[in-house]
Amino acid sequence: MDHTFVMVKPDGVARGLIGEIVSRFEQKGFKLIDGKVITISQEIAEQHYREHREKPFFGELVEFITSGPVFAMIWEGKDAVKNARSIIGKTNPSDALPGSIRGDFALQVESNIVHGADSEESAQREIALFFGK
Ligand code: RTP
Ligand code: MG
């Protein structure tokens, strides 16, 4: 079975949306393999979002993701990366359809509630980065 890495971002944790988001993944049919609340260090944040290090929003992105606790998870299911991204919705909540997590709970691209790995490689790298496995 495929695995993917998903994380409720600090805005989602602060708004009390961990349960809602976990529930949506369970309802979709995913199986929760691991999960934990952590506050991400600057170093881990920069590694996690390293693909964006040249982008103008990189500094704000790292500042945001380290601004409070996150809920990091490993989910198992068929086509896990693709199906997780599908229920999360488009990056910009203005483009995310109602029914998706971002479509239902977010308004701004800078604070879009939840992260999902974007490829098999990213999923493996992020699972290793956050869970050491
Ligand atoms: P994520 O990595 O957080 O799951 O989001 P994503 O794959 O849907 O989008 P990605 O392109 O990887 O962007 C990472 C995060 O950067 C923020 N962002 N801000 N200000 C902007 O124009 C801008 N563009 C992207 C978003 O919070 C996005 O989730
Ligand atoms: Mg991404």
Short mmCIF file of N, CA and C and ligand atoms in Angstrom, two decimals:
data_model
loop_
_atom_site.label_atom_id
_atom_site.label_comp_id
_atom_site.label_asym_id
_atom_site.label_seq_id
_atom_site.Cartn_x
_atom_site.Cartn_y
_atom_site.Cartn_z
N MET A 1 0.85 -1.22 0.00
CA MET A 1 0.00 0.00 0.00
C MET A 1 0.87 1.25 0.00
N ASP A 2 0.38 2.29 -0.66
CA ASP A 2 1.12 3.55 -0.72
C ASP A 2 0.96 4.33 0.58
N HIS A 3 1.99 5.10 0.87
CA HIS A 3 1.94 5.99 2.03
C HIS A 3 2.16 7.42 1.59
N THR A 4 1.55 8.35 2.33
CA THR A 4 1.84 9.76 2.09
C THR A 4 1.98 10.51 3.41
N PHE A 5 2.63 11.67 3.31
CA PHE A 5 2.82 12.54 4.47
C PHE A 5 1.86 13.71 4.38
N VAL A 6 1.14 13.94 5.47
CA VAL A 6 0.16 15.04 5.55
C VAL A 6 0.40 15.77 6.87
N MET A 7 0.14 17.06 6.87
CA MET A 7 0.37 17.83 8.10
C MET A 7 -0.70 18.91 8.23
N VAL A 8 -1.37 18.95 9.40
CA VAL A 8 -2.24 20.08 9.71
C VAL A 8 -1.32 21.23 10.10
N LYS A 9 -1.41 22.34 9.38
CA LYS A 9 -0.51 23.48 9.60
C LYS A 9 -0.91 24.25 10.87
N PRO A 10 -0.06 25.18 11.33
CA PRO A 10 -0.37 25.88 12.59
C PRO A 10 -1.74 26.55 12.62
N ASP A 11 -2.21 27.06 11.50
CA ASP A 11 -3.54 27.70 11.48
C ASP A 11 -4.65 26.67 11.71
N GLY A 12 -4.47 25.48 11.13
CA GLY A 12 -5.46 24.42 11.31
C GLY A 12 -5.49 23.91 12.74
N VAL A 13 -4.31 23.77 13.35
CA VAL A 13 -4.23 23.33 14.74
C VAL A 13 -4.87 24.39 15.65
N ALA A 14 -4.52 25.67 15.42
CA ALA A 14 -5.03 26.76 16.25
C ALA A 14 -6.56 26.86 16.15
N ARG A 15 -7.09 26.53 15.00
CA ARG A 15 -8.54 26.62 14.81
C ARG A 15 -9.29 25.35 15.23
N GLY A 16 -8.56 24.38 15.75
CA GLY A 16 -9.22 23.17 16.26
C GLY A 16 -9.70 22.25 15.16
N LEU A 17 -8.95 22.18 14.06
CA LEU A 17 -9.40 21.39 12.91
C LEU A 17 -8.71 20.04 12.76
N ILE A 18 -7.88 19.64 13.75
CA ILE A 18 -7.21 18.33 13.64
C ILE A 18 -8.25 17.21 13.47
N GLY A 19 -9.22 17.19 14.35
CA GLY A 19 -10.22 16.11 14.31
C GLY A 19 -10.98 16.07 13.00
N GLU A 20 -11.38 17.23 12.52
CA GLU A 20 -12.11 17.33 11.25
C GLU A 20 -11.27 16.77 10.09
N ILE A 21 -9.99 17.14 10.07
CA ILE A 21 -9.13 16.72 8.96
C ILE A 21 -8.83 15.23 9.05
N VAL A 22 -8.52 14.74 10.25
CA VAL A 22 -8.30 13.29 10.43
C VAL A 22 -9.56 12.53 10.00
N SER A 23 -10.72 13.04 10.38
CA SER A 23 -11.98 12.39 10.05
C SER A 23 -12.19 12.30 8.54
N ARG A 24 -11.85 13.36 7.84
CA ARG A 24 -12.03 13.34 6.37
C ARG A 24 -11.14 12.29 5.71
N PHE A 25 -9.90 12.15 6.21
CA PHE A 25 -9.01 11.12 5.65
C PHE A 25 -9.56 9.73 5.98
N GLU A 26 -10.06 9.55 7.20
CA GLU A 26 -10.64 8.24 7.56
C GLU A 26 -11.86 7.94 6.71
N GLN A 27 -12.72 8.94 6.50
CA GLN A 27 -13.93 8.72 5.71
C GLN A 27 -13.60 8.37 4.26
N LYS A 28 -12.51 8.95 3.75
CA LYS A 28 -12.09 8.65 2.38
C LYS A 28 -11.64 7.19 2.24
N GLY A 29 -11.22 6.61 3.38
CA GLY A 29 -10.77 5.22 3.36
C GLY A 29 -9.31 5.03 3.68
N PHE A 30 -8.63 6.13 4.00
CA PHE A 30 -7.22 6.03 4.38
C PHE A 30 -7.09 5.41 5.77
N LYS A 31 -5.93 4.80 6.01
CA LYS A 31 -5.61 4.24 7.32
C LYS A 31 -4.49 5.07 7.94
N LEU A 32 -4.69 5.50 9.18
CA LEU A 32 -3.67 6.31 9.88
C LEU A 32 -2.58 5.39 10.40
N ILE A 33 -1.34 5.68 9.98
CA ILE A 33 -0.20 4.85 10.38
C ILE A 33 0.54 5.47 11.56
N ASP A 34 0.64 6.78 11.57
CA ASP A 34 1.33 7.48 12.66
C ASP A 34 0.88 8.93 12.66
N GLY A 35 0.98 9.59 13.81
CA GLY A 35 0.62 11.00 13.90
C GLY A 35 1.17 11.60 15.19
N LYS A 36 1.58 12.86 15.12
CA LYS A 36 2.08 13.52 16.34
C LYS A 36 2.00 15.03 16.22
N VAL A 37 1.83 15.68 17.38
CA VAL A 37 1.89 17.14 17.46
C VAL A 37 3.35 17.53 17.68
N ILE A 38 3.85 18.42 16.84
CA ILE A 38 5.23 18.92 17.02
C ILE A 38 5.29 20.39 16.62
N THR A 39 6.28 21.07 17.19
CA THR A 39 6.60 22.42 16.72
C THR A 39 7.87 22.30 15.88
N ILE A 40 7.77 22.69 14.63
CA ILE A 40 8.86 22.49 13.67
C ILE A 40 9.97 23.51 13.89
N SER A 41 11.21 23.04 13.87
CA SER A 41 12.36 23.94 13.98
C SER A 41 12.59 24.64 12.64
N GLN A 42 13.33 25.73 12.70
CA GLN A 42 13.73 26.47 11.49
C GLN A 42 14.41 25.53 10.48
N GLU A 43 15.31 24.68 10.99
CA GLU A 43 16.10 23.79 10.11
C GLU A 43 15.19 22.78 9.40
N ILE A 44 14.28 22.17 10.14
CA ILE A 44 13.37 21.18 9.53
C ILE A 44 12.45 21.88 8.52
N ALA A 45 11.98 23.08 8.87
CA ALA A 45 11.10 23.82 7.97
C ALA A 45 11.81 24.14 6.65
N GLU A 46 13.06 24.56 6.75
CA GLU A 46 13.82 24.90 5.54
C GLU A 46 14.07 23.66 4.70
N GLN A 47 14.31 22.52 5.34
CA GLN A 47 14.47 21.26 4.58
C GLN A 47 13.15 20.84 3.95
N HIS A 48 12.09 20.92 4.74
CA HIS A 48 10.78 20.46 4.26
C HIS A 48 10.35 21.23 3.02
N TYR A 49 10.54 22.55 3.04
CA TYR A 49 10.09 23.40 1.93
C TYR A 49 11.26 23.83 1.02
N ARG A 50 12.33 23.01 0.97
CA ARG A 50 13.54 23.43 0.25
C ARG A 50 13.29 23.69 -1.25
N GLU A 51 12.29 23.00 -1.83
CA GLU A 51 11.98 23.23 -3.25
C GLU A 51 11.56 24.69 -3.50
N HIS A 52 11.14 25.39 -2.45
CA HIS A 52 10.66 26.77 -2.59
C HIS A 52 11.68 27.81 -2.13
N ARG A 53 12.95 27.38 -1.89
CA ARG A 53 13.90 28.30 -1.25
C ARG A 53 14.21 29.55 -2.07
N GLU A 54 14.01 29.48 -3.39
CA GLU A 54 14.27 30.67 -4.22
C GLU A 54 13.03 31.56 -4.39
N LYS A 55 11.90 31.10 -3.88
CA LYS A 55 10.65 31.85 -4.09
C LYS A 55 10.58 33.08 -3.18
N PRO A 56 9.87 34.12 -3.62
CA PRO A 56 9.78 35.34 -2.80
C PRO A 56 9.06 35.12 -1.47
N PHE A 57 8.20 34.09 -1.41
CA PHE A 57 7.44 33.86 -0.18
C PHE A 57 8.11 32.86 0.77
N PHE A 58 9.36 32.43 0.45
CA PHE A 58 10.00 31.38 1.25
C PHE A 58 10.13 31.76 2.73
N GLY A 59 10.59 32.99 2.99
CA GLY A 59 10.77 33.45 4.37
C GLY A 59 9.48 33.41 5.16
N GLU A 60 8.42 33.91 4.55
CA GLU A 60 7.11 33.91 5.21
C GLU A 60 6.58 32.50 5.41
N LEU A 61 6.87 31.64 4.43
CA LEU A 61 6.41 30.24 4.51
C LEU A 61 7.06 29.54 5.71
N VAL A 62 8.38 29.71 5.85
CA VAL A 62 9.10 29.10 6.97
C VAL A 62 8.64 29.70 8.29
N GLU A 63 8.46 31.02 8.31
CA GLU A 63 8.00 31.69 9.53
C GLU A 63 6.62 31.15 9.95
N PHE A 64 5.75 30.99 8.96
CA PHE A 64 4.39 30.50 9.25
C PHE A 64 4.39 29.08 9.77
N ILE A 65 5.14 28.20 9.11
CA ILE A 65 5.06 26.77 9.46
C ILE A 65 5.73 26.49 10.82
N THR A 66 6.59 27.43 11.28
CA THR A 66 7.24 27.28 12.59
C THR A 66 6.53 28.11 13.67
N SER A 67 5.41 28.74 13.33
CA SER A 67 4.78 29.72 14.24
C SER A 67 3.98 29.08 15.37
N GLY A 68 3.75 27.77 15.30
CA GLY A 68 2.99 27.08 16.33
C GLY A 68 2.98 25.60 16.02
N PRO A 69 2.41 24.79 16.89
CA PRO A 69 2.41 23.35 16.67
C PRO A 69 1.67 22.94 15.39
N VAL A 70 2.17 21.86 14.80
CA VAL A 70 1.51 21.24 13.65
C VAL A 70 1.14 19.81 14.05
N PHE A 71 0.28 19.17 13.26
CA PHE A 71 -0.03 17.75 13.48
C PHE A 71 0.42 16.98 12.25
N ALA A 72 1.54 16.25 12.40
CA ALA A 72 2.14 15.51 11.29
C ALA A 72 1.59 14.09 11.27
N MET A 73 1.31 13.59 10.06
CA MET A 73 0.68 12.27 9.93
C MET A 73 1.26 11.47 8.77
N ILE A 74 1.21 10.14 8.92
CA ILE A 74 1.45 9.22 7.80
C ILE A 74 0.14 8.51 7.53
N TRP A 75 -0.32 8.59 6.28
CA TRP A 75 -1.56 7.90 5.88
C TRP A 75 -1.25 6.85 4.83
N GLU A 76 -1.98 5.74 4.91
CA GLU A 76 -1.82 4.63 3.97
C GLU A 76 -3.10 4.46 3.15
N GLY A 77 -2.93 4.25 1.85
CA GLY A 77 -4.09 3.98 1.00
C GLY A 77 -3.68 3.93 -0.47
N LYS A 78 -4.60 3.48 -1.31
CA LYS A 78 -4.33 3.38 -2.75
C LYS A 78 -4.04 4.78 -3.32
N ASP A 79 -3.01 4.87 -4.15
CA ASP A 79 -2.62 6.16 -4.74
C ASP A 79 -2.65 7.27 -3.67
N ALA A 80 -1.96 7.01 -2.56
CA ALA A 80 -2.08 7.86 -1.37
C ALA A 80 -1.73 9.32 -1.66
N VAL A 81 -0.66 9.57 -2.39
CA VAL A 81 -0.25 10.96 -2.64
C VAL A 81 -1.34 11.69 -3.42
N LYS A 82 -1.79 11.07 -4.50
CA LYS A 82 -2.79 11.70 -5.38
C LYS A 82 -4.14 11.88 -4.68
N ASN A 83 -4.60 10.84 -4.01
CA ASN A 83 -5.91 10.93 -3.35
C ASN A 83 -5.90 11.90 -2.16
N ALA A 84 -4.76 11.99 -1.47
CA ALA A 84 -4.66 12.96 -0.37
C ALA A 84 -4.71 14.39 -0.93
N ARG A 85 -3.97 14.65 -2.00
CA ARG A 85 -3.98 15.98 -2.61
C ARG A 85 -5.39 16.33 -3.10
N SER A 86 -6.09 15.32 -3.57
CA SER A 86 -7.44 15.55 -4.08
C SER A 86 -8.40 16.00 -2.96
N ILE A 87 -8.36 15.36 -1.81
CA ILE A 87 -9.28 15.79 -0.74
C ILE A 87 -8.79 17.06 -0.04
N ILE A 88 -7.49 17.37 -0.17
CA ILE A 88 -6.97 18.63 0.38
C ILE A 88 -7.43 19.82 -0.47
N GLY A 89 -7.37 19.68 -1.78
CA GLY A 89 -7.79 20.77 -2.68
C GLY A 89 -6.63 21.62 -3.17
N LYS A 90 -6.95 22.52 -4.08
CA LYS A 90 -5.93 23.35 -4.73
C LYS A 90 -5.19 24.22 -3.71
N THR A 91 -3.94 24.58 -4.06
CA THR A 91 -3.07 25.35 -3.16
C THR A 91 -3.74 26.64 -2.70
N ASN A 92 -4.28 27.40 -3.68
CA ASN A 92 -4.96 28.65 -3.35
C ASN A 92 -6.43 28.35 -3.03
N PRO A 93 -6.84 28.61 -1.79
CA PRO A 93 -8.23 28.28 -1.41
C PRO A 93 -9.28 28.93 -2.32
N SER A 94 -8.91 30.02 -3.00
CA SER A 94 -9.85 30.64 -3.95
C SER A 94 -10.14 29.72 -5.13
N ASP A 95 -9.20 28.80 -5.41
CA ASP A 95 -9.38 27.84 -6.52
C ASP A 95 -9.85 26.48 -6.02
N ALA A 96 -9.80 26.27 -4.71
CA ALA A 96 -10.15 24.95 -4.15
C ALA A 96 -11.66 24.79 -4.11
N LEU A 97 -12.14 23.64 -4.59
CA LEU A 97 -13.58 23.41 -4.67
C LEU A 97 -14.19 23.17 -3.30
N PRO A 98 -15.42 23.65 -3.09
CA PRO A 98 -16.15 23.26 -1.88
C PRO A 98 -16.19 21.73 -1.81
N GLY A 99 -16.05 21.20 -0.60
CA GLY A 99 -15.95 19.74 -0.46
C GLY A 99 -14.52 19.31 -0.20
N SER A 100 -13.56 20.12 -0.67
CA SER A 100 -12.16 19.85 -0.32
C SER A 100 -11.86 20.57 1.00
N ILE A 101 -10.79 20.14 1.66
CA ILE A 101 -10.47 20.74 2.98
C ILE A 101 -10.18 22.23 2.83
N ARG A 102 -9.32 22.58 1.88
CA ARG A 102 -9.02 24.01 1.69
C ARG A 102 -10.25 24.77 1.19
N GLY A 103 -11.04 24.13 0.34
CA GLY A 103 -12.25 24.77 -0.17
C GLY A 103 -13.26 25.05 0.93
N ASP A 104 -13.27 24.23 1.95
CA ASP A 104 -14.26 24.38 3.02
C ASP A 104 -13.77 25.21 4.20
N PHE A 105 -12.43 25.27 4.40
CA PHE A 105 -11.95 25.87 5.66
C PHE A 105 -10.95 27.00 5.49
N ALA A 106 -10.54 27.36 4.27
CA ALA A 106 -9.48 28.37 4.12
C ALA A 106 -9.88 29.43 3.10
N LEU A 107 -9.27 30.60 3.27
CA LEU A 107 -9.49 31.71 2.34
C LEU A 107 -8.20 32.20 1.70
N GLN A 108 -7.07 32.01 2.41
CA GLN A 108 -5.82 32.64 1.97
C GLN A 108 -4.75 31.61 1.65
N VAL A 109 -3.98 31.86 0.59
CA VAL A 109 -2.95 30.90 0.17
C VAL A 109 -1.85 30.76 1.21
N GLU A 110 -1.59 31.82 1.96
CA GLU A 110 -0.50 31.79 2.97
C GLU A 110 -0.88 30.94 4.18
N SER A 111 -2.17 30.79 4.40
CA SER A 111 -2.62 29.98 5.55
C SER A 111 -3.73 29.06 5.06
N ASN A 112 -3.29 27.94 4.47
CA ASN A 112 -4.25 27.05 3.80
C ASN A 112 -4.40 25.71 4.53
N ILE A 113 -4.23 25.75 5.86
CA ILE A 113 -4.74 24.71 6.77
C ILE A 113 -3.97 23.39 6.79
N VAL A 114 -3.58 22.90 5.61
CA VAL A 114 -3.05 21.53 5.57
C VAL A 114 -2.03 21.38 4.44
N HIS A 115 -1.06 20.50 4.67
CA HIS A 115 -0.03 20.18 3.67
C HIS A 115 -0.18 18.72 3.26
N GLY A 116 0.04 18.43 1.97
CA GLY A 116 0.13 17.05 1.51
C GLY A 116 1.33 16.90 0.58
N ALA A 117 2.11 15.85 0.77
CA ALA A 117 3.27 15.61 -0.10
C ALA A 117 2.83 15.58 -1.55
N ASP A 118 3.70 16.10 -2.46
CA ASP A 118 3.29 16.27 -3.85
C ASP A 118 3.78 15.17 -4.80
N SER A 119 4.54 14.20 -4.30
CA SER A 119 5.01 13.08 -5.14
C SER A 119 5.43 11.94 -4.22
N GLU A 120 5.63 10.76 -4.81
CA GLU A 120 6.12 9.61 -4.04
C GLU A 120 7.44 9.95 -3.36
N GLU A 121 8.32 10.61 -4.11
CA GLU A 121 9.65 10.95 -3.59
C GLU A 121 9.52 11.91 -2.41
N SER A 122 8.67 12.94 -2.58
CA SER A 122 8.46 13.89 -1.49
C SER A 122 7.88 13.19 -0.27
N ALA A 123 6.94 12.28 -0.50
CA ALA A 123 6.31 11.57 0.61
C ALA A 123 7.35 10.79 1.41
N GLN A 124 8.21 10.07 0.70
CA GLN A 124 9.24 9.28 1.40
C GLN A 124 10.22 10.18 2.14
N ARG A 125 10.60 11.29 1.50
CA ARG A 125 11.55 12.22 2.11
C ARG A 125 10.94 12.86 3.36
N GLU A 126 9.67 13.26 3.27
CA GLU A 126 9.01 13.94 4.38
C GLU A 126 8.71 12.97 5.54
N ILE A 127 8.34 11.73 5.22
CA ILE A 127 8.14 10.72 6.27
C ILE A 127 9.46 10.49 7.01
N ALA A 128 10.55 10.42 6.27
CA ALA A 128 11.87 10.24 6.91
C ALA A 128 12.23 11.47 7.75
N LEU A 129 11.94 12.66 7.21
CA LEU A 129 12.28 13.91 7.91
C LEU A 129 11.52 14.05 9.22
N PHE A 130 10.25 13.71 9.22
CA PHE A 130 9.41 13.94 10.40
C PHE A 130 9.28 12.73 11.32
N PHE A 131 9.41 11.53 10.77
CA PHE A 131 9.19 10.34 11.59
C PHE A 131 10.43 9.43 11.64
N GLY A 132 11.46 9.75 10.87
CA GLY A 132 12.68 8.95 10.90
C GLY A 132 12.47 7.53 10.43
N LYS A 133 11.54 7.33 9.47
CA LYS A 133 11.33 5.97 8.95
C LYS A 133 10.90 6.03 7.50
P1 RTP B 1 1.88 22.43 0.54
O1 RTP B 1 3.25 22.09 0.04
O2 RTP B 1 1.91 23.32 1.76
O3 RTP B 1 1.05 21.21 0.74
O4 RTP B 1 1.11 23.25 -0.56
P2 RTP B 1 1.02 22.94 -2.11
O5 RTP B 1 1.83 21.72 -2.44
O6 RTP B 1 -0.42 22.92 -2.48
O7 RTP B 1 1.67 24.24 -2.72
P3 RTP B 1 3.23 24.57 -2.94
O8 RTP B 1 3.39 25.07 -4.31
O9 RTP B 1 4.08 23.43 -2.48
O10 RTP B 1 3.43 25.80 -1.96
C1 RTP B 1 3.74 25.61 -0.60
C2 RTP B 1 3.00 26.60 0.22
O11 RTP B 1 3.52 27.89 -0.02
C3 RTP B 1 2.51 28.85 0.17
N1 RTP B 1 2.42 29.70 -0.99
N2 RTP B 1 2.33 30.99 -0.89
N3 RTP B 1 2.25 33.76 -1.47
C4 RTP B 1 2.15 32.87 -2.47
O12 RTP B 1 1.99 33.20 -3.61
C5 RTP B 1 2.27 31.47 -2.13
N4 RTP B 1 2.31 30.46 -3.00
C6 RTP B 1 2.40 29.33 -2.26
C7 RTP B 1 1.19 28.13 0.36
O13 RTP B 1 0.84 28.16 1.73
C8 RTP B 1 1.51 26.72 -0.09
O14 RTP B 1 0.72 25.78 0.60
MG MG B 2 3.81 21.50 -1.85
#
